[in-house]
Structures are given as C-alpha cells and as structure tokens.
Amino acid sequence: MAQSLSGIIAGDEVMKGSLASYTWYMEIASYTILIAAAKSLDETEGAHVCEENLREEVAMADWLKNHLPATTKQFFTRADTESENAKR
C-alpha cells in the first residue's frame, strides 16, 4: 500500500511497480517449501495444488523478466514528454 502511494508523488510508479512485482521470487520459494512440506506429510492433494500455483508463478516471473527491458525503455521515452500522465 505504501509502495503504491509513494508512486503518486515520484512519477516513476511504472518502474516501482515492476520492481515490486519481483516479489514473485518470494512466492516461488514459498510454494517450493510448501510442496516439500506437503510431500513429507504425504499430503498429495496439497502438494498438487501448490505445484499448479508454482507453475503459474514461475510463468509470471518469466513473463515479467522478459518484459522489463521494454517497459524500462518505454518509461524513459515517455519520461521525456511534458505530460506527467505519459509516465503512468
């Protein structure tokens, strides 16, 4: 929440939002831990659900990683304009 509000003043919320999105790595680690815990407790259904979620998080992290360079370039292009709205 604080991250979102600080972006209103700074004008580079696109870049800050991209950075904040990298919390997916924490989620990836969390699901990996949950899968190991579920398997060690023979909780097959729980492990299966976490494995599905893990695949989604890895796909999103890959998508974000692949799109960050273009997003950064577009941000700098828009930052050169006079309009503050062009950077959002």
PDB file of N, CA and C in Angstrom:
ATOM      1  N   MET A   1       0.820  -1.181   0.000  1.00  0.00           N
ATOM      2  CA  MET A   1       0.000   0.000   0.000  1.00  0.00           C
ATOM      3  C   MET A   1       0.870   1.253   0.000  1.00  0.00           C
ATOM      4  N   ALA A   2       1.873   1.257   0.888  1.00  0.00           N
ATOM      5  CA  ALA A   2       2.772   2.415   0.948  1.00  0.00           C
ATOM      6  C   ALA A   2       3.514   2.577  -0.366  1.00  0.00           C
ATOM      7  N   GLN A   3       3.894   1.452  -0.975  1.00  0.00           N
ATOM      8  CA  GLN A   3       4.579   1.490  -2.268  1.00  0.00           C
ATOM      9  C   GLN A   3       3.694   2.154  -3.309  1.00  0.00           C
ATOM     10  N   SER A   4       2.430   1.820  -3.317  1.00  0.00           N
ATOM     11  CA  SER A   4       1.501   2.401  -4.283  1.00  0.00           C
ATOM     12  C   SER A   4       1.354   3.900  -4.064  1.00  0.00           C
ATOM     13  N   LEU A   5       1.205   4.311  -2.820  1.00  0.00           N
ATOM     14  CA  LEU A   5       1.016   5.720  -2.520  1.00  0.00           C
ATOM     15  C   LEU A   5       2.265   6.547  -2.806  1.00  0.00           C
ATOM     16  N   SER A   6       3.443   5.976  -2.562  1.00  0.00           N
ATOM     17  CA  SER A   6       4.669   6.727  -2.823  1.00  0.00           C
ATOM     18  C   SER A   6       4.853   6.976  -4.313  1.00  0.00           C
ATOM     19  N   GLY A   7       4.317   6.117  -5.141  1.00  0.00           N
ATOM     20  CA  GLY A   7       4.425   6.290  -6.584  1.00  0.00           C
ATOM     21  C   GLY A   7       3.667   7.486  -7.104  1.00  0.00           C
ATOM     22  N   ILE A   8       2.640   7.912  -6.382  1.00  0.00           N
ATOM     23  CA  ILE A   8       1.849   9.062  -6.808  1.00  0.00           C
ATOM     24  C   ILE A   8       2.713  10.321  -6.848  1.00  0.00           C
ATOM     25  N   ILE A   9       3.594  10.452  -5.897  1.00  0.00           N
ATOM     26  CA  ILE A   9       4.451  11.631  -5.804  1.00  0.00           C
ATOM     27  C   ILE A   9       5.657  11.514  -6.734  1.00  0.00           C
ATOM     28  N   ALA A  10       6.250  10.348  -6.817  1.00  0.00           N
ATOM     29  CA  ALA A  10       7.520  10.175  -7.518  1.00  0.00           C
ATOM     30  C   ALA A  10       7.405  10.262  -9.027  1.00  0.00           C
ATOM     31  N   GLY A  11       6.337   9.779  -9.619  1.00  0.00           N
ATOM     32  CA  GLY A  11       6.191   9.829 -11.069  1.00  0.00           C
ATOM     33  C   GLY A  11       6.860   8.677 -11.795  1.00  0.00           C
ATOM     34  N   ASP A  12       7.458   7.764 -11.073  1.00  0.00           N
ATOM     35  CA  ASP A  12       8.070   6.605 -11.725  1.00  0.00           C
ATOM     36  C   ASP A  12       7.423   5.314 -11.224  1.00  0.00           C
ATOM     37  N   GLU A  13       6.103   5.393 -10.972  1.00  0.00           N
ATOM     38  CA  GLU A  13       5.409   4.245 -10.413  1.00  0.00           C
ATOM     39  C   GLU A  13       5.424   3.024 -11.315  1.00  0.00           C
ATOM     40  N   VAL A  14       5.570   3.206 -12.609  1.00  0.00           N
ATOM     41  CA  VAL A  14       5.653   2.056 -13.512  1.00  0.00           C
ATOM     42  C   VAL A  14       6.880   1.228 -13.162  1.00  0.00           C
ATOM     43  N   MET A  15       7.994   1.899 -12.961  1.00  0.00           N
ATOM     44  CA  MET A  15       9.220   1.189 -12.638  1.00  0.00           C
ATOM     45  C   MET A  15       9.156   0.601 -11.227  1.00  0.00           C
ATOM     46  N   LYS A  16       8.600   1.344 -10.295  1.00  0.00           N
ATOM     47  CA  LYS A  16       8.478   0.833  -8.928  1.00  0.00           C
ATOM     48  C   LYS A  16       7.516  -0.350  -8.881  1.00  0.00           C
ATOM     49  N   GLY A  17       6.456  -0.287  -9.659  1.00  0.00           N
ATOM     50  CA  GLY A  17       5.525  -1.409  -9.725  1.00  0.00           C
ATOM     51  C   GLY A  17       6.180  -2.646 -10.301  1.00  0.00           C
ATOM     52  N   SER A  18       7.023  -2.443 -11.303  1.00  0.00           N
ATOM     53  CA  SER A  18       7.749  -3.577 -11.887  1.00  0.00           C
ATOM     54  C   SER A  18       8.688  -4.195 -10.859  1.00  0.00           C
ATOM     55  N   LEU A  19       9.365  -3.352 -10.112  1.00  0.00           N
ATOM     56  CA  LEU A  19      10.270  -3.838  -9.077  1.00  0.00           C
ATOM     57  C   LEU A  19       9.503  -4.593  -7.997  1.00  0.00           C
ATOM     58  N   ALA A  20       8.391  -4.034  -7.575  1.00  0.00           N
ATOM     59  CA  ALA A  20       7.579  -4.684  -6.539  1.00  0.00           C
ATOM     60  C   ALA A  20       7.047  -6.026  -7.021  1.00  0.00           C
ATOM     61  N   SER A  21       6.828  -6.158  -8.318  1.00  0.00           N
ATOM     62  CA  SER A  21       6.305  -7.405  -8.869  1.00  0.00           C
ATOM     63  C   SER A  21       7.296  -8.557  -8.713  1.00  0.00           C
ATOM     64  N   TYR A  22       8.533  -8.246  -8.477  1.00  0.00           N
ATOM     65  CA  TYR A  22       9.524  -9.297  -8.309  1.00  0.00           C
ATOM     66  C   TYR A  22       9.385 -10.030  -6.985  1.00  0.00           C
ATOM     67  N   THR A  23       8.361  -9.700  -6.199  1.00  0.00           N
ATOM     68  CA  THR A  23       8.080 -10.490  -5.003  1.00  0.00           C
ATOM     69  C   THR A  23       7.676 -11.901  -5.396  1.00  0.00           C
ATOM     70  N   TRP A  24       7.452 -12.121  -6.697  1.00  0.00           N
ATOM     71  CA  TRP A  24       7.124 -13.472  -7.154  1.00  0.00           C
ATOM     72  C   TRP A  24       8.215 -14.454  -6.781  1.00  0.00           C
ATOM     73  N   TYR A  25       9.453 -13.995  -6.707  1.00  0.00           N
ATOM     74  CA  TYR A  25      10.510 -14.923  -6.318  1.00  0.00           C
ATOM     75  C   TYR A  25      10.304 -15.414  -4.896  1.00  0.00           C
ATOM     76  N   MET A  26       9.774 -14.555  -4.039  1.00  0.00           N
ATOM     77  CA  MET A  26       9.450 -14.997  -2.688  1.00  0.00           C
ATOM     78  C   MET A  26       8.307 -15.997  -2.733  1.00  0.00           C
ATOM     79  N   GLU A  27       7.334 -15.750  -3.591  1.00  0.00           N
ATOM     80  CA  GLU A  27       6.224 -16.689  -3.722  1.00  0.00           C
ATOM     81  C   GLU A  27       6.703 -18.025  -4.293  1.00  0.00           C
ATOM     82  N   ILE A  28       7.619 -17.971  -5.244  1.00  0.00           N
ATOM     83  CA  ILE A  28       8.167 -19.206  -5.811  1.00  0.00           C
ATOM     84  C   ILE A  28       8.856 -20.013  -4.719  1.00  0.00           C
ATOM     85  N   ALA A  29       9.653 -19.346  -3.902  1.00  0.00           N
ATOM     86  CA  ALA A  29      10.328 -20.041  -2.803  1.00  0.00           C
ATOM     87  C   ALA A  29       9.303 -20.594  -1.809  1.00  0.00           C
ATOM     88  N   SER A  30       8.268 -19.819  -1.525  1.00  0.00           N
ATOM     89  CA  SER A  30       7.240 -20.262  -0.574  1.00  0.00           C
ATOM     90  C   SER A  30       6.523 -21.508  -1.081  1.00  0.00           C
ATOM     91  N   TYR A  31       6.137 -21.507  -2.354  1.00  0.00           N
ATOM     92  CA  TYR A  31       5.465 -22.692  -2.899  1.00  0.00           C
ATOM     93  C   TYR A  31       6.392 -23.896  -2.925  1.00  0.00           C
ATOM     94  N   THR A  32       7.663 -23.676  -3.192  1.00  0.00           N
ATOM     95  CA  THR A  32       8.629 -24.773  -3.197  1.00  0.00           C
ATOM     96  C   THR A  32       8.718 -25.398  -1.802  1.00  0.00           C
ATOM     97  N   ILE A  33       8.742 -24.546  -0.781  1.00  0.00           N
ATOM     98  CA  ILE A  33       8.773 -25.031   0.598  1.00  0.00           C
ATOM     99  C   ILE A  33       7.483 -25.782   0.931  1.00  0.00           C
ATOM    100  N   LEU A  34       6.348 -25.204   0.538  1.00  0.00           N
ATOM    101  CA  LEU A  34       5.062 -25.851   0.827  1.00  0.00           C
ATOM    102  C   LEU A  34       4.942 -27.213   0.150  1.00  0.00           C
ATOM    103  N   ILE A  35       5.456 -27.315  -1.065  1.00  0.00           N
ATOM    104  CA  ILE A  35       5.421 -28.603  -1.784  1.00  0.00           C
ATOM    105  C   ILE A  35       6.246 -29.638  -1.031  1.00  0.00           C
ATOM    106  N   ALA A  36       7.443 -29.249  -0.611  1.00  0.00           N
ATOM    107  CA  ALA A  36       8.298 -30.177   0.131  1.00  0.00           C
ATOM    108  C   ALA A  36       7.634 -30.595   1.446  1.00  0.00           C
ATOM    109  N   ALA A  37       7.015 -29.632   2.127  1.00  0.00           N
ATOM    110  CA  ALA A  37       6.342 -29.946   3.390  1.00  0.00           C
ATOM    111  C   ALA A  37       5.160 -30.885   3.153  1.00  0.00           C
ATOM    112  N   ALA A  38       4.364 -30.578   2.139  1.00  0.00           N
ATOM    113  CA  ALA A  38       3.197 -31.415   1.844  1.00  0.00           C
ATOM    114  C   ALA A  38       3.617 -32.838   1.487  1.00  0.00           C
ATOM    115  N   LYS A  39       4.659 -32.953   0.682  1.00  0.00           N
ATOM    116  CA  LYS A  39       5.128 -34.296   0.297  1.00  0.00           C
ATOM    117  C   LYS A  39       5.660 -35.065   1.503  1.00  0.00           C
ATOM    118  N   SER A  40       6.351 -34.373   2.393  1.00  0.00           N
ATOM    119  CA  SER A  40       6.897 -35.072   3.562  1.00  0.00           C
ATOM    120  C   SER A  40       5.784 -35.515   4.514  1.00  0.00           C
ATOM    121  N   LEU A  41       4.626 -34.877   4.434  1.00  0.00           N
ATOM    122  CA  LEU A  41       3.473 -35.249   5.254  1.00  0.00           C
ATOM    123  C   LEU A  41       2.471 -36.114   4.489  1.00  0.00           C
ATOM    124  N   ASP A  42       2.876 -36.540   3.296  1.00  0.00           N
ATOM    125  CA  ASP A  42       2.007 -37.351   2.426  1.00  0.00           C
ATOM    126  C   ASP A  42       0.684 -36.660   2.118  1.00  0.00           C
ATOM    127  N   GLU A  43       0.729 -35.345   1.976  1.00  0.00           N
ATOM    128  CA  GLU A  43      -0.446 -34.551   1.603  1.00  0.00           C
ATOM    129  C   GLU A  43      -0.412 -34.331   0.087  1.00  0.00           C
ATOM    130  N   THR A  44      -0.787 -35.359  -0.649  1.00  0.00           N
ATOM    131  CA  THR A  44      -0.678 -35.314  -2.113  1.00  0.00           C
ATOM    132  C   THR A  44      -1.512 -34.215  -2.740  1.00  0.00           C
ATOM    133  N   GLU A  45      -2.714 -34.032  -2.264  1.00  0.00           N
ATOM    134  CA  GLU A  45      -3.586 -33.012  -2.844  1.00  0.00           C
ATOM    135  C   GLU A  45      -3.013 -31.605  -2.612  1.00  0.00           C
ATOM    136  N   GLY A  46      -2.551 -31.357  -1.408  1.00  0.00           N
ATOM    137  CA  GLY A  46      -1.935 -30.057  -1.100  1.00  0.00           C
ATOM    138  C   GLY A  46      -0.705 -29.807  -1.951  1.00  0.00           C
ATOM    139  N   ALA A  47       0.111 -30.842  -2.125  1.00  0.00           N
ATOM    140  CA  ALA A  47       1.312 -30.713  -2.962  1.00  0.00           C
ATOM    141  C   ALA A  47       0.919 -30.409  -4.401  1.00  0.00           C
ATOM    142  N   HIS A  48      -0.123 -31.082  -4.881  1.00  0.00           N
ATOM    143  CA  HIS A  48      -0.575 -30.877  -6.265  1.00  0.00           C
ATOM    144  C   HIS A  48      -1.053 -29.438  -6.485  1.00  0.00           C
ATOM    145  N   VAL A  49      -1.842 -28.928  -5.559  1.00  0.00           N
ATOM    146  CA  VAL A  49      -2.348 -27.547  -5.667  1.00  0.00           C
ATOM    147  C   VAL A  49      -1.166 -26.565  -5.668  1.00  0.00           C
ATOM    148  N   CYS A  50      -0.226 -26.770  -4.770  1.00  0.00           N
ATOM    149  CA  CYS A  50       0.938 -25.876  -4.697  1.00  0.00           C
ATOM    150  C   CYS A  50       1.801 -25.975  -5.958  1.00  0.00           C
ATOM    151  N   GLU A  51       1.905 -27.157  -6.529  1.00  0.00           N
ATOM    152  CA  GLU A  51       2.671 -27.324  -7.778  1.00  0.00           C
ATOM    153  C   GLU A  51       2.030 -26.548  -8.919  1.00  0.00           C
ATOM    154  N   GLU A  52       0.700 -26.565  -8.985  1.00  0.00           N
ATOM    155  CA  GLU A  52       0.000 -25.780 -10.007  1.00  0.00           C
ATOM    156  C   GLU A  52       0.255 -24.285  -9.812  1.00  0.00           C
ATOM    157  N   ASN A  53       0.145 -23.842  -8.572  1.00  0.00           N
ATOM    158  CA  ASN A  53       0.398 -22.431  -8.278  1.00  0.00           C
ATOM    159  C   ASN A  53       1.850 -22.054  -8.585  1.00  0.00           C
ATOM    160  N   LEU A  54       2.764 -22.950  -8.263  1.00  0.00           N
ATOM    161  CA  LEU A  54       4.179 -22.698  -8.534  1.00  0.00           C
ATOM    162  C   LEU A  54       4.416 -22.507 -10.032  1.00  0.00           C
ATOM    163  N   ARG A  55       3.807 -23.346 -10.850  1.00  0.00           N
ATOM    164  CA  ARG A  55       3.963 -23.203 -12.306  1.00  0.00           C
ATOM    165  C   ARG A  55       3.476 -21.832 -12.781  1.00  0.00           C
ATOM    166  N   GLU A  56       2.355 -21.387 -12.237  1.00  0.00           N
ATOM    167  CA  GLU A  56       1.818 -20.070 -12.609  1.00  0.00           C
ATOM    168  C   GLU A  56       2.760 -18.944 -12.186  1.00  0.00           C
ATOM    169  N   GLU A  57       3.312 -19.037 -10.990  1.00  0.00           N
ATOM    170  CA  GLU A  57       4.225 -18.004 -10.501  1.00  0.00           C
ATOM    171  C   GLU A  57       5.512 -17.963 -11.309  1.00  0.00           C
ATOM    172  N   VAL A  58       6.029 -19.126 -11.669  1.00  0.00           N
ATOM    173  CA  VAL A  58       7.244 -19.184 -12.488  1.00  0.00           C
ATOM    174  C   VAL A  58       6.967 -18.581 -13.863  1.00  0.00           C
ATOM    175  N   ALA A  59       5.819 -18.891 -14.441  1.00  0.00           N
ATOM    176  CA  ALA A  59       5.462 -18.329 -15.750  1.00  0.00           C
ATOM    177  C   ALA A  59       5.346 -16.807 -15.670  1.00  0.00           C
ATOM    178  N   MET A  60       4.741 -16.299 -14.607  1.00  0.00           N
ATOM    179  CA  MET A  60       4.606 -14.855 -14.464  1.00  0.00           C
ATOM    180  C   MET A  60       5.958 -14.191 -14.243  1.00  0.00           C
ATOM    181  N   ALA A  61       6.808 -14.797 -13.450  1.00  0.00           N
ATOM    182  CA  ALA A  61       8.145 -14.254 -13.222  1.00  0.00           C
ATOM    183  C   ALA A  61       8.932 -14.217 -14.532  1.00  0.00           C
ATOM    184  N   ASP A  62       8.811 -15.258 -15.339  1.00  0.00           N
ATOM    185  CA  ASP A  62       9.488 -15.280 -16.639  1.00  0.00           C
ATOM    186  C   ASP A  62       8.941 -14.193 -17.558  1.00  0.00           C
ATOM    187  N   TRP A  63       7.611 -14.041 -17.571  1.00  0.00           N
ATOM    188  CA  TRP A  63       6.996 -13.009 -18.403  1.00  0.00           C
ATOM    189  C   TRP A  63       7.500 -11.623 -17.996  1.00  0.00           C
ATOM    190  N   LEU A  64       7.500 -11.391 -16.683  1.00  0.00           N
ATOM    191  CA  LEU A  64       7.948 -10.094 -16.177  1.00  0.00           C
ATOM    192  C   LEU A  64       9.408  -9.850 -16.534  1.00  0.00           C
ATOM    193  N   LYS A  65      10.237 -10.842 -16.333  1.00  0.00           N
ATOM    194  CA  LYS A  65      11.667 -10.718 -16.660  1.00  0.00           C
ATOM    195  C   LYS A  65      11.855 -10.379 -18.136  1.00  0.00           C
ATOM    196  N   ASN A  66      11.092 -11.021 -18.994  1.00  0.00           N
ATOM    197  CA  ASN A  66      11.210 -10.788 -20.430  1.00  0.00           C
ATOM    198  C   ASN A  66      10.687  -9.425 -20.862  1.00  0.00           C
ATOM    199  N   HIS A  67       9.770  -8.849 -20.100  1.00  0.00           N
ATOM    200  CA  HIS A  67       9.166  -7.572 -20.483  1.00  0.00           C
ATOM    201  C   HIS A  67       9.774  -6.353 -19.784  1.00  0.00           C
ATOM    202  N   LEU A  68      10.600  -6.557 -18.766  1.00  0.00           N
ATOM    203  CA  LEU A  68      11.182  -5.425 -18.055  1.00  0.00           C
ATOM    204  C   LEU A  68      12.048  -4.519 -18.930  1.00  0.00           C
ATOM    205  N   PRO A  69      12.889  -5.054 -19.808  1.00  0.00           N
ATOM    206  CA  PRO A  69      13.688  -4.148 -20.646  1.00  0.00           C
ATOM    207  C   PRO A  69      12.824  -3.222 -21.514  1.00  0.00           C
ATOM    208  N   ALA A  70      11.797  -3.753 -22.147  1.00  0.00           N
ATOM    209  CA  ALA A  70      10.927  -2.932 -22.998  1.00  0.00           C
ATOM    210  C   ALA A  70      10.130  -1.930 -22.157  1.00  0.00           C
ATOM    211  N   THR A  71       9.686  -2.358 -20.987  1.00  0.00           N
ATOM    212  CA  THR A  71       8.954  -1.450 -20.101  1.00  0.00           C
ATOM    213  C   THR A  71       9.847  -0.296 -19.663  1.00  0.00           C
ATOM    214  N   THR A  72      11.088  -0.599 -19.332  1.00  0.00           N
ATOM    215  CA  THR A  72      12.038   0.437 -18.918  1.00  0.00           C
ATOM    216  C   THR A  72      12.295   1.417 -20.053  1.00  0.00           C
ATOM    217  N   LYS A  73      12.496   0.890 -21.245  1.00  0.00           N
ATOM    218  CA  LYS A  73      12.746   1.760 -22.399  1.00  0.00           C
ATOM    219  C   LYS A  73      11.541   2.661 -22.662  1.00  0.00           C
ATOM    220  N   GLN A  74      10.358   2.081 -22.610  1.00  0.00           N
ATOM    221  CA  GLN A  74       9.152   2.868 -22.842  1.00  0.00           C
ATOM    222  C   GLN A  74       8.975   3.931 -21.758  1.00  0.00           C
ATOM    223  N   PHE A  75       9.306   3.590 -20.512  1.00  0.00           N
ATOM    224  CA  PHE A  75       9.218   4.567 -19.430  1.00  0.00           C
ATOM    225  C   PHE A  75      10.113   5.766 -19.719  1.00  0.00           C
ATOM    226  N   PHE A  76      11.365   5.520 -20.107  1.00  0.00           N
ATOM    227  CA  PHE A  76      12.273   6.628 -20.378  1.00  0.00           C
ATOM    228  C   PHE A  76      11.828   7.450 -21.581  1.00  0.00           C
ATOM    229  N   THR A  77      11.259   6.806 -22.578  1.00  0.00           N
ATOM    230  CA  THR A  77      10.737   7.527 -23.731  1.00  0.00           C
ATOM    231  C   THR A  77       9.600   8.448 -23.296  1.00  0.00           C
ATOM    232  N   ARG A  78       8.691   7.921 -22.493  1.00  0.00           N
ATOM    233  CA  ARG A  78       7.570   8.730 -22.015  1.00  0.00           C
ATOM    234  C   ARG A  78       8.013   9.793 -21.018  1.00  0.00           C
ATOM    235  N   ALA A  79       9.064   9.519 -20.260  1.00  0.00           N
ATOM    236  CA  ALA A  79       9.539  10.478 -19.261  1.00  0.00           C
ATOM    237  C   ALA A  79      10.054  11.757 -19.922  1.00  0.00           C
ATOM    238  N   ASP A  80      10.432  11.654 -21.184  1.00  0.00           N
ATOM    239  CA  ASP A  80      10.925  12.830 -21.910  1.00  0.00           C
ATOM    240  C   ASP A  80       9.799  13.780 -22.327  1.00  0.00           C
ATOM    241  N   THR A  81       8.555  13.351 -22.222  1.00  0.00           N
ATOM    242  CA  THR A  81       7.436  14.197 -22.605  1.00  0.00           C
ATOM    243  C   THR A  81       7.118  15.162 -21.473  1.00  0.00           C
ATOM    244  N   GLU A  82       6.362  16.165 -21.785  1.00  0.00           N
ATOM    245  CA  GLU A  82       5.972  17.163 -20.789  1.00  0.00           C
ATOM    246  C   GLU A  82       4.909  16.647 -19.831  1.00  0.00           C
ATOM    247  N   SER A  83       4.086  15.747 -20.268  1.00  0.00           N
ATOM    248  CA  SER A  83       2.929  15.294 -19.506  1.00  0.00           C
ATOM    249  C   SER A  83       3.304  14.283 -18.430  1.00  0.00           C
ATOM    250  N   GLU A  84       2.869  14.530 -17.201  1.00  0.00           N
ATOM    251  CA  GLU A  84       3.070  13.577 -16.118  1.00  0.00           C
ATOM    252  C   GLU A  84       2.278  12.295 -16.375  1.00  0.00           C
ATOM    253  N   ASN A  85       1.116  12.421 -17.026  1.00  0.00           N
ATOM    254  CA  ASN A  85       0.287  11.259 -17.304  1.00  0.00           C
ATOM    255  C   ASN A  85       0.958  10.311 -18.283  1.00  0.00           C
ATOM    256  N   ALA A  86       1.880  10.786 -19.089  1.00  0.00           N
ATOM    257  CA  ALA A  86       2.549   9.931 -20.058  1.00  0.00           C
ATOM    258  C   ALA A  86       3.431   8.900 -19.371  1.00  0.00           C
ATOM    259  N   LYS A  87       3.805   9.147 -18.127  1.00  0.00           N
ATOM    260  CA  LYS A  87       4.673   8.234 -17.397  1.00  0.00           C
ATOM    261  C   LYS A  87       3.902   7.208 -16.579  1.00  0.00           C
ATOM    262  N   ARG A  88       2.603   7.258 -16.600  1.00  0.00           N
ATOM    263  CA  ARG A  88       1.799   6.359 -15.765  1.00  0.00           C
ATOM    264  C   ARG A  88       1.201   5.234 -16.573  1.00  0.00           C
TER     265      ARG A  88
END
